[in-house]
Coordinates of C-alpha atoms in Angstrom, one line a residue:
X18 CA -71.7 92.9 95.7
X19 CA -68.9 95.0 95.1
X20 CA -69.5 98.8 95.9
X21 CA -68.0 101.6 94.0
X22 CA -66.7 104.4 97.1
X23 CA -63.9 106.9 97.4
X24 CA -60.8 106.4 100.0
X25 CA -62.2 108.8 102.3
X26 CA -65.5 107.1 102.6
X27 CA -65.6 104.5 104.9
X28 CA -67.7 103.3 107.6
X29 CA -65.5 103.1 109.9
X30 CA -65.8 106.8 110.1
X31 CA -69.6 106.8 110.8
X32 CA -69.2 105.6 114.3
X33 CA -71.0 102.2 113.9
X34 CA -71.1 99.2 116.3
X35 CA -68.3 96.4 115.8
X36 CA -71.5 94.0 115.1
X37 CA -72.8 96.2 112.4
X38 CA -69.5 96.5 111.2
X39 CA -68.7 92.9 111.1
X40 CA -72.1 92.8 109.0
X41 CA -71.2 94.8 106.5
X42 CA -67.8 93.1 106.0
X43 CA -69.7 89.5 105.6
X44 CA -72.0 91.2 103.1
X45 CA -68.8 92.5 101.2
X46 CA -69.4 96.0 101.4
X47 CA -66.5 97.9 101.2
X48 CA -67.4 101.4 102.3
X49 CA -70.2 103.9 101.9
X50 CA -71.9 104.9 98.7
X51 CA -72.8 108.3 98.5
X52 CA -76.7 108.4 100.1
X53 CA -75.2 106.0 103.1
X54 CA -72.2 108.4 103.9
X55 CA -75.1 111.0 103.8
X56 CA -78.0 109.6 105.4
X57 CA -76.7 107.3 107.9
X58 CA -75.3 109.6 110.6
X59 CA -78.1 112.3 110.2
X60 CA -80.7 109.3 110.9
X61 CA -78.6 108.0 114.1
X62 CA -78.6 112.0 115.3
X63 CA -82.6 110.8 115.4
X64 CA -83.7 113.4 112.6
X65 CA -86.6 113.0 110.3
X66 CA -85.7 112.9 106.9
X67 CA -86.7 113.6 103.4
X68 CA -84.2 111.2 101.3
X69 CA -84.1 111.8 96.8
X70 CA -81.6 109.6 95.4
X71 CA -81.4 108.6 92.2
X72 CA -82.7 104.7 92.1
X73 CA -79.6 101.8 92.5
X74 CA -77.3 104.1 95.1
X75 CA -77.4 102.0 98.2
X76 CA -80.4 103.2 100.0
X77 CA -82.0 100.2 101.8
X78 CA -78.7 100.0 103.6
X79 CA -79.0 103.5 104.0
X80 CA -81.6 103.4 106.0
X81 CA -81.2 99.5 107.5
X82 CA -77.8 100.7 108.9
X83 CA -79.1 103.3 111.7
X84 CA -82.6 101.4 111.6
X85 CA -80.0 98.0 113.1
X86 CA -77.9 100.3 115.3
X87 CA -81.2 101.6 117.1
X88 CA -82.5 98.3 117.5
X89 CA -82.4 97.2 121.5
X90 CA -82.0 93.4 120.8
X91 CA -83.3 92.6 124.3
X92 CA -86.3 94.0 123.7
X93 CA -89.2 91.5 122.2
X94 CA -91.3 94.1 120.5
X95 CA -91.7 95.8 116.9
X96 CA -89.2 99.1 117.2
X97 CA -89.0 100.0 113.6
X98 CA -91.1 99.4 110.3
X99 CA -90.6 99.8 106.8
X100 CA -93.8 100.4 104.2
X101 CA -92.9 99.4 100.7
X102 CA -95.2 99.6 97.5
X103 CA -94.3 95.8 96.7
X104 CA -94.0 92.4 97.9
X105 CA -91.0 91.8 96.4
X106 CA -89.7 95.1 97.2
X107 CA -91.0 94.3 100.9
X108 CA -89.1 91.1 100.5
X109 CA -85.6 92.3 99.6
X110 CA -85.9 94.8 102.4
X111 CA -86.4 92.5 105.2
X112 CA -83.1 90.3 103.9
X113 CA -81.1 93.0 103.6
X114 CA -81.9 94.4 106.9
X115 CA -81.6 90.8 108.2
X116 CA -78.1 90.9 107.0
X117 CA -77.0 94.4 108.6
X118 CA -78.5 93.1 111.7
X119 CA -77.4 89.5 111.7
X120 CA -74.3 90.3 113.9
X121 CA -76.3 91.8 116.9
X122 CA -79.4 89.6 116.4
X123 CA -81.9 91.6 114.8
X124 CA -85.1 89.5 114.3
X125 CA -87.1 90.6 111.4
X126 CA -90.1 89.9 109.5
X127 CA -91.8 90.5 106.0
X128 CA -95.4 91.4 106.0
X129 CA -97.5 91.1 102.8
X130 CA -100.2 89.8 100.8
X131 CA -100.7 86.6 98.8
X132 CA -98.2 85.1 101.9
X133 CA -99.1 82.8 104.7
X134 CA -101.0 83.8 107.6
X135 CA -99.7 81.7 110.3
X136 CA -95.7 82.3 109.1
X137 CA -96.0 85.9 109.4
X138 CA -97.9 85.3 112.7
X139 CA -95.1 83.2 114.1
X140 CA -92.6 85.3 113.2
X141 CA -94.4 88.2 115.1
X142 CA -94.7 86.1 118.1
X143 CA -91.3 85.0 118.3
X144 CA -90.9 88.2 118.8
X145 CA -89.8 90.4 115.6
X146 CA -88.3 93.6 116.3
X147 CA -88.2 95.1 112.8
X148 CA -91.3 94.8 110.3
X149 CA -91.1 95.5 106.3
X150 CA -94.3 95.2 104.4
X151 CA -97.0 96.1 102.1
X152 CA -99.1 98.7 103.4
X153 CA -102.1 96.6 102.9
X154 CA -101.2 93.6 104.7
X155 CA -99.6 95.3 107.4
X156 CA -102.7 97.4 108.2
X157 CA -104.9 94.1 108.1
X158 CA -102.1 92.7 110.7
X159 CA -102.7 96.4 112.9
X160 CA -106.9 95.9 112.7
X161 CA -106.7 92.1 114.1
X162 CA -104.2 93.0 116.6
X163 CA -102.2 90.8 115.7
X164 CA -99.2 93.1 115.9
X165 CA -98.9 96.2 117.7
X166 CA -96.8 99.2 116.9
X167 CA -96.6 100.9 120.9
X168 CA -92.7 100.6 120.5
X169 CA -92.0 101.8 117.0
X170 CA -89.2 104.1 117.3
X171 CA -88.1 104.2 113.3
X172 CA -90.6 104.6 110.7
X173 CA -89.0 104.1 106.4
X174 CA -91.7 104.8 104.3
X175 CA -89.6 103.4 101.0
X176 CA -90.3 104.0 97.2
X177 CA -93.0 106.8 98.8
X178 CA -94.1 108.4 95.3
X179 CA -94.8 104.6 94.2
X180 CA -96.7 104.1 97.3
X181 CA -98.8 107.4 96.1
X182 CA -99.1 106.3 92.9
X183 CA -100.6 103.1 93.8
X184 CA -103.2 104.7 95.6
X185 CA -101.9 103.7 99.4
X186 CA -102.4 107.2 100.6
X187 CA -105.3 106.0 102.6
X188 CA -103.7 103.1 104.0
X189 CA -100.5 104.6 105.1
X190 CA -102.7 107.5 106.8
X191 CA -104.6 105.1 108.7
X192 CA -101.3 102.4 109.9
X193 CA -99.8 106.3 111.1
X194 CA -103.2 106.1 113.7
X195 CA -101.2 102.6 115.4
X196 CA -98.4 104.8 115.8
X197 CA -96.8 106.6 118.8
X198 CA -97.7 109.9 118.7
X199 CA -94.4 111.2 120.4
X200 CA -90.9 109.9 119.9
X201 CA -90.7 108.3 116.2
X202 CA -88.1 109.2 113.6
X203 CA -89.5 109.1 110.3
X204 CA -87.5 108.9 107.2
X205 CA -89.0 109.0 103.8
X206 CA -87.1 108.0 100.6
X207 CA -88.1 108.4 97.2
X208 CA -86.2 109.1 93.3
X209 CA -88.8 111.5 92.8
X210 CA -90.1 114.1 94.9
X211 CA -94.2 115.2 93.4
X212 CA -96.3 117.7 95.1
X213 CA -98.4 114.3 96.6
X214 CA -95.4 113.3 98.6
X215 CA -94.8 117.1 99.6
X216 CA -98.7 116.2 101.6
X217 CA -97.3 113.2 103.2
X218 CA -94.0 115.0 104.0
X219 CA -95.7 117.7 105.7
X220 CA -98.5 115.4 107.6
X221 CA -96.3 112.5 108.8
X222 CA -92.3 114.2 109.6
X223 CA -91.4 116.7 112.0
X224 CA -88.5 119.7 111.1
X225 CA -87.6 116.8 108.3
X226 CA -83.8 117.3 107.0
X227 CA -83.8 117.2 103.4
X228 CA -81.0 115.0 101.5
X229 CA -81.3 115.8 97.8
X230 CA -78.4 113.6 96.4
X231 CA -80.4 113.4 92.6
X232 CA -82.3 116.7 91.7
X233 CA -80.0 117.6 88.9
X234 CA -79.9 113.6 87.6
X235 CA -82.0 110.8 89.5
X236 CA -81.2 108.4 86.7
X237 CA -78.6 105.9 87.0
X238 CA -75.1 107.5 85.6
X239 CA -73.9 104.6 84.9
X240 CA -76.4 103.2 82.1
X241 CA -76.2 103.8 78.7
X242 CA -79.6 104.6 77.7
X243 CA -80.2 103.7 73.9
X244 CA -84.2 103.5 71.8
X245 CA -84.4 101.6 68.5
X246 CA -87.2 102.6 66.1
X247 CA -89.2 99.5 65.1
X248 CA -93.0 98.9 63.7
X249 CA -95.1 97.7 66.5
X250 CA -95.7 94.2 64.8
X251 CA -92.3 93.3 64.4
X252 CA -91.4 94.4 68.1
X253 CA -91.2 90.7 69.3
X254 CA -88.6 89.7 66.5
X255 CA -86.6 93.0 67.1
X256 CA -86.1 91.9 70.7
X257 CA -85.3 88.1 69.9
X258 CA -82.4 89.8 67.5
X259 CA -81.4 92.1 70.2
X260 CA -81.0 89.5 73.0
X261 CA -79.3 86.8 70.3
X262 CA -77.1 89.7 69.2
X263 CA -76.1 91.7 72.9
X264 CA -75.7 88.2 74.7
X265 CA -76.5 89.7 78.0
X266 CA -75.7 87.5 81.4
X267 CA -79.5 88.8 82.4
X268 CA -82.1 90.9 81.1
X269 CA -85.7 92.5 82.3
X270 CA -88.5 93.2 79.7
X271 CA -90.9 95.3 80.9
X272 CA -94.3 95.3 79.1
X273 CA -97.3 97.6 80.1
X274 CA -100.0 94.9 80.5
X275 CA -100.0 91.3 81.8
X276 CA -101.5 90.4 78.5
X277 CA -98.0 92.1 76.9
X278 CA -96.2 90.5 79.0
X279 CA -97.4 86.6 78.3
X280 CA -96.8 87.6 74.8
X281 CA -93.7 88.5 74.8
X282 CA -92.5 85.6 77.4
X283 CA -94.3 82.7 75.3
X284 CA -92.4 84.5 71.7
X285 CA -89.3 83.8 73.5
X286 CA -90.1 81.0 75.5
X287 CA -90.5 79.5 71.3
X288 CA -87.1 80.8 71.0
X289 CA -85.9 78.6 73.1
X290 CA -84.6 81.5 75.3
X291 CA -84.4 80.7 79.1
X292 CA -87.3 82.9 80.2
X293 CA -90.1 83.6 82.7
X294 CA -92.9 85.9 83.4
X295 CA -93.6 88.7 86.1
X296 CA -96.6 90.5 86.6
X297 CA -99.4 91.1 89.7
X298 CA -101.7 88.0 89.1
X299 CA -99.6 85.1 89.4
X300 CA -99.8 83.7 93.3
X301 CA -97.3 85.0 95.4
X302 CA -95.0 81.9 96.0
X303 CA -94.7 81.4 92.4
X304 CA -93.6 85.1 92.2
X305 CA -90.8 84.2 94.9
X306 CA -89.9 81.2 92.8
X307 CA -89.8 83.0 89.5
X308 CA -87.5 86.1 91.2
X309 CA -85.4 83.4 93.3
X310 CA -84.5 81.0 90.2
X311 CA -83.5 84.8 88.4
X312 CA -81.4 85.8 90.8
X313 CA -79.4 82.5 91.4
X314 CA -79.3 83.0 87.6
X315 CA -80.8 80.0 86.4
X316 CA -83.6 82.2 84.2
X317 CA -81.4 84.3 82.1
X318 CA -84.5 87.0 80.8
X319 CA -87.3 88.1 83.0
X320 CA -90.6 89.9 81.0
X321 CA -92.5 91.8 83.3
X322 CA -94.9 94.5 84.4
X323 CA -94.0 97.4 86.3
X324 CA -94.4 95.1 89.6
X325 CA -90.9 94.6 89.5
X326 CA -89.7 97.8 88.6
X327 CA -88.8 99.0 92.0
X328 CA -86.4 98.5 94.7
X329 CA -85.5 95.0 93.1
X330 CA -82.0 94.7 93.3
X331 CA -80.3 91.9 90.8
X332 CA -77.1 91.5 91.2
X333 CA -75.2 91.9 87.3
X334 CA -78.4 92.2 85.7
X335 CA -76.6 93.8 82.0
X336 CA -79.6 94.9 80.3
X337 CA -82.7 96.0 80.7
X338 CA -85.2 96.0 77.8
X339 CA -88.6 98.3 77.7
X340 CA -90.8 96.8 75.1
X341 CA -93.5 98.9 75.5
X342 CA -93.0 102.6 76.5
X343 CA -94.1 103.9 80.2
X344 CA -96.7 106.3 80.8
X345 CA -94.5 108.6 82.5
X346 CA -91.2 110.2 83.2
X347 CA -90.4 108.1 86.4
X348 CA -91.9 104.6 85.5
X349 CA -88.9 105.2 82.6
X350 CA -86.2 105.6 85.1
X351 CA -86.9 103.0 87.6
X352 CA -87.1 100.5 84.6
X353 CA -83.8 101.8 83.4
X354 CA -82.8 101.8 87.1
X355 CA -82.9 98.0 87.3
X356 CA -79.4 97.7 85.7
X357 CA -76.0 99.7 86.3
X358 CA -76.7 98.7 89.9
X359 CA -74.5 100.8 92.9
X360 CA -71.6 101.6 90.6
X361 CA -72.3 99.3 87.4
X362 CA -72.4 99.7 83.8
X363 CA -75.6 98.7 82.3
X364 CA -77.6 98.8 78.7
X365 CA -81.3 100.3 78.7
X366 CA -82.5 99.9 75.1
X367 CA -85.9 100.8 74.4
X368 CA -88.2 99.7 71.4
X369 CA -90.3 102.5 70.1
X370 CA -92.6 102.7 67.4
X371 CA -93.1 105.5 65.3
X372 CA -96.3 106.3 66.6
X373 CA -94.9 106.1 70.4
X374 CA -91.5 108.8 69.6
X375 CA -93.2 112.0 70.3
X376 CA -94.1 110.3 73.8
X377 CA -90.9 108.5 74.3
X378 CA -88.8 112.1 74.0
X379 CA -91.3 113.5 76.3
X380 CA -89.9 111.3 79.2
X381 CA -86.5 111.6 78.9
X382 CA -86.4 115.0 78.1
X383 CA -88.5 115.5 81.3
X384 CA -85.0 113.9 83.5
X385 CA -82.6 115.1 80.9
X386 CA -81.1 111.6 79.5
X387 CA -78.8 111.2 77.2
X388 CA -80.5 108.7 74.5
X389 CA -78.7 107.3 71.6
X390 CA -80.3 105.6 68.5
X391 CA -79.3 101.8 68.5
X392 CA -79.9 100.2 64.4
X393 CA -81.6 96.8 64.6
X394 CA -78.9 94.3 63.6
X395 CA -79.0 92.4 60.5
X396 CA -79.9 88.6 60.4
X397 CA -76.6 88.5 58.6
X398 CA -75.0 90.3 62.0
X399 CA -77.2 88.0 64.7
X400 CA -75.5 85.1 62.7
X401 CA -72.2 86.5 62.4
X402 CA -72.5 86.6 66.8
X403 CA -74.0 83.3 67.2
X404 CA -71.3 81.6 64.9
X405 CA -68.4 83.1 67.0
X406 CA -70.2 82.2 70.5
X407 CA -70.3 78.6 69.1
X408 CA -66.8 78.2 68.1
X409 CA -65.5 79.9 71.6
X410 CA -67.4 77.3 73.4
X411 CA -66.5 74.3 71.4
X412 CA -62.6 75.4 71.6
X413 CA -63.5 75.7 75.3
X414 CA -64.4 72.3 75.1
X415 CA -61.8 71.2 73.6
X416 CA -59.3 72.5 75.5
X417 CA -60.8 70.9 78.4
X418 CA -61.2 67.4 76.7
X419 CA -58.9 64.8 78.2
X420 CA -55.8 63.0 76.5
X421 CA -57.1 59.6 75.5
X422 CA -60.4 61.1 74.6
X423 CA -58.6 63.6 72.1
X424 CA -56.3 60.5 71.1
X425 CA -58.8 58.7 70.1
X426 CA -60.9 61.5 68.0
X427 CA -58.2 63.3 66.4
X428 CA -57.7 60.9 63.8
X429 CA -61.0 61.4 62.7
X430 CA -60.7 65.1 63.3
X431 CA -57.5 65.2 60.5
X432 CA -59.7 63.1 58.4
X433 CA -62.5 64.5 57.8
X434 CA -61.0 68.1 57.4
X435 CA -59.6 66.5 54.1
X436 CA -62.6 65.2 52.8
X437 CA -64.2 66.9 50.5
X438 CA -67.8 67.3 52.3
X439 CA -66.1 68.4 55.6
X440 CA -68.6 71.2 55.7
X441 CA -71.6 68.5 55.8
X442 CA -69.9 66.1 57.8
X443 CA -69.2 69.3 60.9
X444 CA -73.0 70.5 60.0
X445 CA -73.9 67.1 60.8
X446 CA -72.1 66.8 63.8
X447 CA -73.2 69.9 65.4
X448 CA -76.7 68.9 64.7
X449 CA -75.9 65.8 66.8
X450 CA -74.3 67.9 69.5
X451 CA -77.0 70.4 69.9
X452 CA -79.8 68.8 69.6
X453 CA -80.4 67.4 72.6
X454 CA -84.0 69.1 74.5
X455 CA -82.6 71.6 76.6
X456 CA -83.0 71.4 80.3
X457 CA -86.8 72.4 81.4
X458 CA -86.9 76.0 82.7
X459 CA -90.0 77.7 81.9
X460 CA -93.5 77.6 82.2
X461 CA -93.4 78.5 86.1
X462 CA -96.4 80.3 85.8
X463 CA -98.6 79.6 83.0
X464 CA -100.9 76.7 82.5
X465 CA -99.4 73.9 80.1
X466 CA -99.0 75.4 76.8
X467 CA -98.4 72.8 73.5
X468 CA -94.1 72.2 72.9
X469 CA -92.9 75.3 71.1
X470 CA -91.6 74.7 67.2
X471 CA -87.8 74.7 66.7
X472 CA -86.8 78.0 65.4
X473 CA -84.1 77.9 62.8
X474 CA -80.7 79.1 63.6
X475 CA -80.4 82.1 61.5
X476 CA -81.8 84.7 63.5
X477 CA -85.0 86.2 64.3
X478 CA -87.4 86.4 61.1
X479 CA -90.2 84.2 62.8
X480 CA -89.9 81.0 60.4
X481 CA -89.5 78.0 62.0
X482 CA -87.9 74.9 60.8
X483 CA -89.9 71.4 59.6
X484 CA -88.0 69.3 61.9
X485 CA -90.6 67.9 64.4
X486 CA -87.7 67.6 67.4
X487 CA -88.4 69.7 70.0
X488 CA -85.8 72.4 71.3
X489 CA -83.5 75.0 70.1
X490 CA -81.4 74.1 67.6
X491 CA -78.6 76.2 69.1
X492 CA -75.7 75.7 71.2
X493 CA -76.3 74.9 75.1
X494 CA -75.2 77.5 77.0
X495 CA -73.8 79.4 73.7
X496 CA -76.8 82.3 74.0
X497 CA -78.7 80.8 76.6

């Protein structure tokens, strides 16, 4: 992941170990982004501290830094732990901080729900050092006893106004019991700083520091934030123009419900767009699967709930889309946050109905962002993008075709540009190229549902075509 920084800011300068170091060049960090150069040598000075920064600046490695420099590697005990609102969030936290620490041998583990017992037991008992997890699972780990926290030395209470807003205040209160009472550094990060977290800020840090990187602006700069105005039963068409006409490498969808969000993923799944669904119900492996296969890329759109709103960090996700608006101000900018990613240019576009405008200004004005109208293209215009996308790729091909294979087609190629149905015979052949099934890619986490109808090629009215193959009839890899 390459990191925006300026030439002053590098680590070099923060006094870190040659292993952590080395672990940051292997992870092809460059130098410090703005909350690291910031946070990391206040934490290794041992303070508490109160961390707002705006969401997609760094901050897991802000804290993971000093949390792997403090680590004593001969030591087979738990020494720091880090609550996070999520599983996946608890996830991408513990491989991160297994990568800072990789060089000196940190051992860590990920503690969470829906997961298996017995792996998160062995893990412990081969003697993890640092913990990241779910404050539910991880209190169910404290009363077994199946893990102890005598040695903590570092507590990371991450995404803290999430945690509050998902109701873990009494959990967290009761995992701060299995704490040492003397002698732990807390640090508490959060994009937003509400009078609840003021409560746990004064009950669970001592003399805390404050770094307020993101008062003025805790949305990401580097998005361009954009709402188009569409009745609320043509949303789904709307966004099927949208993706066909933006093309974006990867998208998000977030819905509101889990029913939204099957919608929305089965419209598109018709579509023939490579998608898959998000939200809190579906068992926990096939949640790893669905967020693994996105992140190597091979799902191109994600439609979720607000479960994976925070923390989760994909790498050149372009656009985010918000089919449904948020309830408030900050569920808006950690959905937006999910693109322009440490130093990246991104698109939030957001679909809003007449009757949800009045609440949709209400949130951003609340953060101040900069909104722009965005028109719904034209079929005409969704066309116009799909037809240029399709004769890139088949000049790509065909620069890439071998010598005897053009050889022998070129004849054919002259002739039938002089016939006078070359526009049927090139239809024709296209129809042969494309229409192949696509390779099978969804349906991850839904129970069998009947073979989507083709959809027609000419953009996103809804009407599908009488042809009784199954598929896309588009170009493979052209807008997938």
């Amino acid at each position: 992941m390459e990191i925006t920084t300026t030439p002053t800011k590098t680590f070099a300068t923060l006094n870190l170990s040659a292993e952590t170091l080395s672990s940051l060049d292997q992870m092809g960090y460059k130098g410090p982004t703005d909350v690291q150069f910031e946070t990391v040598p206040k934490a290794l000075a041992g303070k508490d501290l109160v961390v707002q920064s705006r969401t997609g600046t760094g901050k897991t490695s802000a804290f993971g830094i000093p949390m792997v420099e403090r680590i004593d590697t001969s030591k087979d005990a738990i020494q720091a732990v880090v609550l996070a609102p999520t599983r996946e969030l608890a996830i991408q936290v513990a491989e991160e901080i297994t990568q800072l620490g990789r060089a000196k041998g940190v051992k860590v583990v990920s503690i969470y729900g829906g997961d298996s017992m017995d792996r998160q037991l062995d893990e412990i008992r081969r003697g993890a050092q640092v913990v990241a997890g779910t404050p539910g699972r991880v209190l169910d780990h404290l009363r077994r006893r199946t893990m102890k926290f005598d040695a903590v030395k570092m507590l990371v209470l991450d995404e803290a106004d999430r945690m509050l807003d998902m109701g873990f205040a009494q959990e967290m209160a009761q995992i701060m019991e299995y704490m040492p009472p003397e002698g732990r550094q807390t640090l508490l990060f959060s994009a937003t700083i509400p009078l609840g977290i003021r409560g746990i800020i004064y009950h669970y840090l001592t003399d805390p520091e404050w770094v307020l990187l993101s008062e003025d602006q805790i949305y990401v700069k580097e998005v361009q934030h954009l709402y188009c105005l569409t009745p609320r039963l043509h949303k789904e068409a709307t966004l099927y123009k949208l993706i066909e006409y933006e093309n974006p490498a990867s998208s998000m969808i977030f819905c509101n419900t889990k029913e939204e969000t099957r919608l929305v993923y089965t419209f598109l799944a018709g579509k023939g767009l490579p998608s898959a669904m998000l939200s809190s119900d579906l068992p926990q492996k096939k949640r790893e699967k669905v967020m693994a296969r996105f992140k190597a890329g091979e799902i191109r759109h994600m439609v979720t709930t607000d479960v994976a709103s925070r923390g989760i960090d994909i790498e050149d996700l372009s656009h985010v889309f918000i089919f449904s608006t948020p309830d408030s101000p900050e569920q808006y900018i950690h959905r937006a946050g999910r693109t322009g990613r440490v130093g990246k240019s991104g698109r939030a576009i957001s679909l809003v109905s007449a009757h949800d405008l009045m609440n949709f200004n209400r949130l951003v004005k609340r953060y101040h962002v900069d909104v722009g109208e965005l028109s719904v293209p034209s079929d005409d215009e969704v066309n116009a993008r799909k037809v240029e996308r399709i004769v890139t790729k088949l000049a790509a091909e065909g620069q890439a075709m071998p010598m005897e294979d053009f050889a022998e087609f070129a004849p054919v190629a002259a002739r039938i540009a002089e016939h006078e149905h070359r526009d049927r015979i090139a239809a024709l052949l296209l129809r042969k190229f494309f229409e192949a099934p696509p390779p099978e890619e969804v349906d991850l986490d839904l129970e069998p549902m009947p073979p989507p109808s083709r959809p027609r090629e000419g953009g996103g009215s809804g009407e599908r075509s009488r042809g009784p193959r199954r598929g896309p009839r588009g170009p493979r890899g052209a807008r997938r």
